[in-house]
Short mmCIF file of C-alpha atoms and ligand atoms in Angstrom, two decimals:
data_model
loop_
_atom_site.label_atom_id
_atom_site.label_comp_id
_atom_site.label_asym_id
_atom_site.label_seq_id
_atom_site.Cartn_x
_atom_site.Cartn_y
_atom_site.Cartn_z
CA MET A 1 54.31 30.75 35.70
CA VAL A 2 54.06 34.06 37.51
CA TYR A 3 53.22 34.01 41.17
CA LYS A 4 54.14 35.77 44.36
CA LYS A 5 57.04 34.14 46.19
CA LEU A 6 56.14 33.52 49.83
CA GLY A 7 58.59 32.96 52.68
CA ARG A 8 56.66 32.93 55.92
CA ALA A 9 53.28 32.16 57.44
CA ILE A 10 51.73 32.85 60.82
CA VAL A 11 49.51 30.07 62.15
CA ARG A 12 47.68 29.37 65.40
CA SER A 13 46.51 25.90 66.43
CA PRO A 14 42.90 25.65 67.50
CA GLY A 15 42.26 25.64 71.23
CA ALA A 16 39.75 23.37 72.94
CA SER A 17 37.23 26.23 72.71
CA PHE A 18 37.34 25.86 68.90
CA VAL A 19 34.25 23.65 69.05
CA ALA A 20 32.26 26.72 70.17
CA GLY A 21 33.31 28.80 67.18
CA LEU A 22 30.88 30.72 65.02
CA THR A 23 29.16 28.75 62.31
CA ARG A 24 26.28 28.79 59.92
CA ALA A 25 27.42 25.67 58.07
CA LYS A 26 25.03 23.19 59.69
CA LEU A 27 27.63 20.41 59.36
CA GLY A 28 27.66 19.49 63.04
CA LEU A 29 30.14 20.13 65.84
CA PRO A 30 33.81 19.89 64.95
CA ASP A 31 35.94 17.17 66.50
CA TYR A 32 38.72 19.03 68.32
CA HIS A 33 41.33 16.27 68.13
CA ARG A 34 40.72 15.70 64.44
CA ALA A 35 40.96 19.48 63.91
CA LEU A 36 44.34 19.44 65.65
CA ARG A 37 45.56 16.70 63.31
CA GLN A 38 44.24 18.52 60.26
CA HIS A 39 45.90 21.71 61.43
CA ALA A 40 49.21 19.91 61.96
CA ALA A 41 49.00 18.50 58.40
CA TYR A 42 48.28 22.00 57.11
CA CYS A 43 51.38 23.35 58.87
CA ASP A 44 53.47 20.49 57.44
CA ALA A 45 52.15 21.36 53.98
CA LEU A 46 53.15 25.02 54.31
CA GLU A 47 56.62 23.98 55.44
CA SER A 48 56.92 21.56 52.54
CA CYS A 49 56.19 24.53 50.25
CA GLY A 50 59.22 26.31 51.71
CA LEU A 51 57.55 28.57 54.28
CA THR A 52 58.99 29.31 57.71
CA LEU A 53 56.18 29.19 60.26
CA THR A 54 55.56 31.49 63.18
CA ARG A 55 53.40 29.31 65.41
CA LEU A 56 51.20 31.08 67.96
CA GLU A 57 49.84 29.37 71.05
CA PRO A 58 46.12 28.56 71.04
CA ASP A 59 44.05 31.40 72.48
CA GLU A 60 41.16 29.83 74.37
CA ARG A 61 39.45 33.20 74.83
CA PHE A 62 38.64 33.26 71.13
CA PRO A 63 37.12 30.07 69.67
CA ASP A 64 37.66 31.24 66.08
CA SER A 65 41.23 32.43 66.59
CA THR A 66 42.76 29.62 64.53
CA PHE A 67 41.37 31.52 61.52
CA VAL A 68 44.23 34.03 61.69
CA GLU A 69 43.73 35.31 58.16
CA ASP A 70 40.71 37.35 59.25
CA THR A 71 42.76 39.51 61.61
CA ALA A 72 45.09 41.27 59.19
CA ILE A 73 45.72 42.10 55.55
CA LEU A 74 49.33 41.91 54.47
CA ILE A 75 50.25 44.31 51.73
CA SER A 76 53.33 43.28 49.86
CA SER A 77 55.52 45.22 47.54
CA ARG A 78 55.83 43.37 44.30
CA VAL A 79 58.02 43.06 41.26
CA SER A 80 56.34 40.95 38.62
CA GLY A 81 57.87 39.55 35.50
CA PRO A 82 57.08 36.93 32.92
CA GLY A 83 58.49 33.49 33.56
CA SER A 84 59.62 34.03 37.12
CA PRO A 85 58.07 34.34 40.55
CA CYS A 86 57.30 37.86 41.77
CA ALA A 87 59.75 39.10 44.33
CA SER A 88 57.79 40.18 47.37
CA ALA A 89 58.18 41.67 50.79
CA ALA A 90 55.51 42.58 53.32
CA PRO A 91 56.22 46.08 54.49
CA MET A 92 52.82 46.66 55.93
CA ALA A 93 49.91 45.01 57.68
CA VAL A 94 46.44 46.44 58.06
CA MET A 95 44.88 45.14 61.23
CA THR A 96 41.23 44.46 60.59
CA ARG A 97 38.24 45.09 62.79
CA PRO A 98 36.37 41.79 62.43
CA GLY A 99 32.67 41.98 61.74
CA ALA A 100 31.80 39.45 64.44
CA PRO A 101 32.07 41.08 67.90
CA SER A 102 33.26 37.81 69.44
CA ARG A 103 36.38 37.95 67.23
CA ARG A 104 37.47 41.53 67.93
CA GLY A 105 40.26 40.73 70.39
CA GLU A 106 41.98 38.12 68.22
CA GLY A 107 44.15 40.63 66.42
CA GLN A 108 46.08 41.95 69.44
CA SER A 109 48.61 39.15 69.61
CA ILE A 110 48.78 39.00 65.82
CA ALA A 111 49.63 42.72 65.66
CA GLN A 112 52.36 42.17 68.23
CA THR A 113 53.75 39.25 66.23
CA LEU A 114 53.69 41.23 62.98
CA THR A 115 55.49 44.12 64.65
CA GLU A 116 58.12 41.73 66.05
CA LEU A 117 58.56 40.41 62.51
CA GLY A 118 59.29 43.95 61.37
CA LEU A 119 56.03 44.90 59.69
CA GLU A 120 54.49 48.32 60.07
CA THR A 121 50.84 48.22 61.00
CA ALA A 122 47.81 50.39 60.29
CA ALA A 123 44.28 49.60 61.43
CA ILE A 124 40.67 49.71 60.34
CA SER A 125 38.77 51.90 62.77
CA THR A 126 35.26 51.88 64.19
CA PRO A 127 32.57 51.76 62.85
CA GLY A 128 34.31 50.14 59.91
CA THR A 129 34.55 46.36 59.89
CA VAL A 130 36.73 44.14 57.70
CA ASP A 131 37.46 40.40 57.84
CA GLY A 132 40.64 39.32 56.08
CA GLY A 133 38.69 36.51 54.42
CA ASP A 134 36.95 39.14 52.34
CA ILE A 135 40.15 40.40 50.76
CA CYS A 136 41.61 38.75 47.69
CA GLU A 137 44.89 40.13 46.35
CA THR A 138 46.20 39.59 42.86
CA GLU A 139 49.54 41.01 41.78
CA SER A 140 48.00 44.26 40.71
CA HIS A 141 44.73 44.58 42.50
CA PHE A 142 42.73 43.96 45.66
CA PHE A 143 39.19 42.63 45.52
CA ILE A 144 37.30 43.65 48.67
CA GLY A 145 34.16 41.71 49.51
CA ILE A 146 31.30 43.56 51.13
CA SER A 147 29.69 40.91 53.25
CA GLU A 148 27.92 40.30 56.53
CA ARG A 149 31.41 40.78 58.11
CA THR A 150 32.98 43.55 56.02
CA ASN A 151 30.88 46.69 55.85
CA GLU A 152 31.06 49.51 53.32
CA LEU A 153 32.83 51.84 55.76
CA GLY A 154 35.55 49.29 56.46
CA ALA A 155 35.89 48.48 52.77
CA SER A 156 36.27 52.19 51.95
CA GLN A 157 38.87 52.70 54.68
CA LEU A 158 40.86 49.80 53.31
CA ALA A 159 40.51 51.01 49.71
CA ASP A 160 41.80 54.45 50.77
CA LEU A 161 44.78 52.90 52.54
CA LEU A 162 45.56 50.76 49.53
CA LYS A 163 45.28 53.78 47.28
CA SER A 164 47.76 55.68 49.43
CA LEU A 165 50.17 52.77 48.87
CA GLY A 166 49.66 52.82 45.12
CA TYR A 167 47.21 49.91 44.83
CA ILE A 168 43.83 49.84 43.22
CA SER A 169 40.89 47.88 44.54
CA SER A 170 37.34 46.96 43.61
CA PHE A 171 34.37 46.01 45.73
CA VAL A 172 32.46 42.78 45.28
CA ASP A 173 29.12 42.78 47.06
CA ILE A 174 28.38 39.26 48.28
CA ARG A 175 25.62 40.15 50.75
CA ASN A 176 23.03 38.42 48.60
CA LEU A 177 25.09 35.22 48.27
CA ASP A 178 24.02 33.05 51.20
CA ALA A 179 26.33 30.25 50.09
CA ILE A 180 29.52 32.05 51.12
CA LEU A 181 30.56 33.76 54.35
CA HIS A 182 33.56 35.59 52.93
CA LEU A 183 34.59 36.61 49.42
CA LYS A 184 37.45 34.11 49.52
CA SER A 185 35.00 31.32 50.34
CA GLY A 186 34.27 31.61 46.62
CA LEU A 187 37.33 33.22 45.08
CA ALA A 188 41.08 32.55 44.96
CA TYR A 189 43.97 33.94 42.98
CA LEU A 190 46.34 31.38 41.52
CA GLY A 191 48.89 33.70 39.94
CA ASP A 192 49.23 33.63 36.17
CA ASN A 193 46.34 36.16 35.92
CA ARG A 194 43.98 33.33 36.84
CA LEU A 195 41.13 33.46 39.34
CA VAL A 196 39.29 30.47 40.77
CA VAL A 197 35.62 31.43 41.03
CA ILE A 198 32.39 29.81 42.16
CA GLU A 199 29.62 29.81 39.57
CA ALA A 200 27.63 32.53 41.36
CA LEU A 201 30.54 34.96 40.95
CA MET A 202 31.44 34.13 37.35
CA THR A 203 29.58 37.08 35.86
CA GLU A 204 31.07 39.78 38.14
CA ALA A 205 32.27 42.57 35.87
CA VAL A 206 35.28 43.30 38.09
CA PHE A 207 36.86 39.97 37.14
CA LYS A 208 36.99 40.94 33.48
CA GLY A 209 40.55 40.73 32.24
CA TYR A 210 41.33 37.63 34.31
CA GLU A 211 41.13 34.05 33.16
CA LEU A 212 38.39 32.47 35.26
CA LEU A 213 38.56 28.88 36.43
CA ALA A 214 35.03 27.85 37.42
CA VAL A 215 34.27 25.66 40.41
CA GLU A 216 31.03 23.79 40.00
CA ASN A 217 28.33 24.23 42.61
CA ASP A 218 28.68 20.76 44.11
CA GLU A 219 32.41 21.38 44.66
CA ALA A 220 32.08 25.03 45.70
CA TYR A 221 34.01 24.58 48.97
CA ALA A 222 37.11 23.79 46.89
CA ALA A 223 37.21 27.36 45.57
CA ASN A 224 39.08 28.34 48.71
CA CYS A 225 42.42 27.03 47.51
CA VAL A 226 45.79 28.66 48.15
CA ARG A 227 48.75 29.10 45.84
CA VAL A 228 51.90 28.65 47.93
CA ASN A 229 55.02 28.97 45.82
CA ASP A 230 55.03 26.15 43.30
CA ARG A 231 52.09 24.27 44.85
CA VAL A 232 48.37 24.84 45.20
CA LEU A 233 46.84 23.70 48.47
CA VAL A 234 43.36 22.29 47.85
CA ALA A 235 40.74 20.79 50.13
CA ALA A 236 40.62 17.00 49.78
CA GLY A 237 37.49 15.44 48.35
CA PHE A 238 36.91 17.60 45.29
CA PRO A 239 38.42 15.53 42.48
CA ARG A 240 36.97 17.37 39.48
CA PHE A 241 38.35 20.70 40.63
CA GLU A 242 41.70 19.21 41.57
CA ARG A 243 41.86 17.59 38.13
CA LYS A 244 41.22 20.97 36.49
CA LEU A 245 44.24 22.33 38.33
CA THR A 246 46.53 19.46 37.46
CA ASP A 247 45.41 19.63 33.82
CA LEU A 248 46.59 23.24 33.83
CA GLY A 249 49.99 22.15 35.12
CA TYR A 250 49.62 23.02 38.80
CA LYS A 251 51.08 20.74 41.44
CA THR A 252 48.36 20.26 44.04
CA LEU A 253 48.56 19.28 47.68
CA ALA A 254 45.22 18.01 48.99
CA LEU A 255 44.44 18.49 52.68
CA GLU A 256 41.58 17.23 54.84
CA MET A 257 39.66 20.30 55.96
CA ASN A 258 36.26 19.02 57.05
CA GLU A 259 36.65 19.99 60.75
CA PHE A 260 37.35 23.60 59.72
CA GLN A 261 34.60 23.54 57.08
CA LYS A 262 32.16 22.88 59.95
CA LEU A 263 32.99 26.41 61.18
CA ASP A 264 32.89 27.99 57.69
CA GLY A 265 36.67 27.97 57.56
CA GLY A 266 38.86 27.16 54.59
CA LEU A 267 42.50 26.70 53.71
CA SER A 268 43.27 30.39 53.32
CA CYS A 269 41.75 31.22 56.73
CA LEU A 270 44.34 29.18 58.62
CA SER A 271 47.38 31.31 57.88
CA LEU A 272 48.72 34.78 57.20
CA ARG A 273 51.25 34.38 54.40
CA PHE A 274 53.91 36.75 53.11
N1 LIG B 301 34.00 30.49 62.18
C1 LIG B 301 34.66 31.51 61.48
C2 LIG B 301 33.89 32.75 61.44
O1 LIG B 301 32.66 32.67 61.46
O2 LIG B 301 34.42 33.83 61.42
#
């Protein structure tokens, strides 16, 4: 199996203000204490996959700040090869400019942390907007979702930056897909040239050349799964999708995510991994 080897993740526990986070999910208010327990289990899972965690203190000023993935895009150098994990490093981070004004300050402490960890940073500039949840990286390519959070200017700035670093990217316009907030709400890369895709995205021409693993509509939330070294983190409660993964030989780790789902958040949103 070919996948990118990961060594570290940045996480931030939810603060008490989490319950006031942005949502369009209509699943009710999250339970803060249950969210804390689910977050702790998520961190344990990352550690059990071999990652060293950089744990940031809750930031009460920003209710959505536990969703650290939206604040930065980590661009890794890569050496792929059949039969072995890809060697990877993260020489660069692009600090996003989140589409939701209430989230725009979240990145400051993340940028500082990334710099302390030795990463160079660039930034998306106004009036461009990008949320990290709209960016899906494969070994060779970046898919950039144009959404209610990531606008065309931000997407173009990011594509130009990626090009300057030798990467190619494609845009996926999800503005007419009410079911998903971010591209990665409906798309994940598993390694092995395999994408997990919700049914509404199955016919996107840009995914040609990849093997597509469909997630049925009634399990669509499960599409936001995360390959972490030799495991795939999946949301608990979606047995048909999890079975598809295990049938393909993946080792899954199922995690309760319903308190984060209430704020449109998924497994990928809770960490920055490199
Ligand atoms: N609640 C996560 C977001 O809307 O960005």
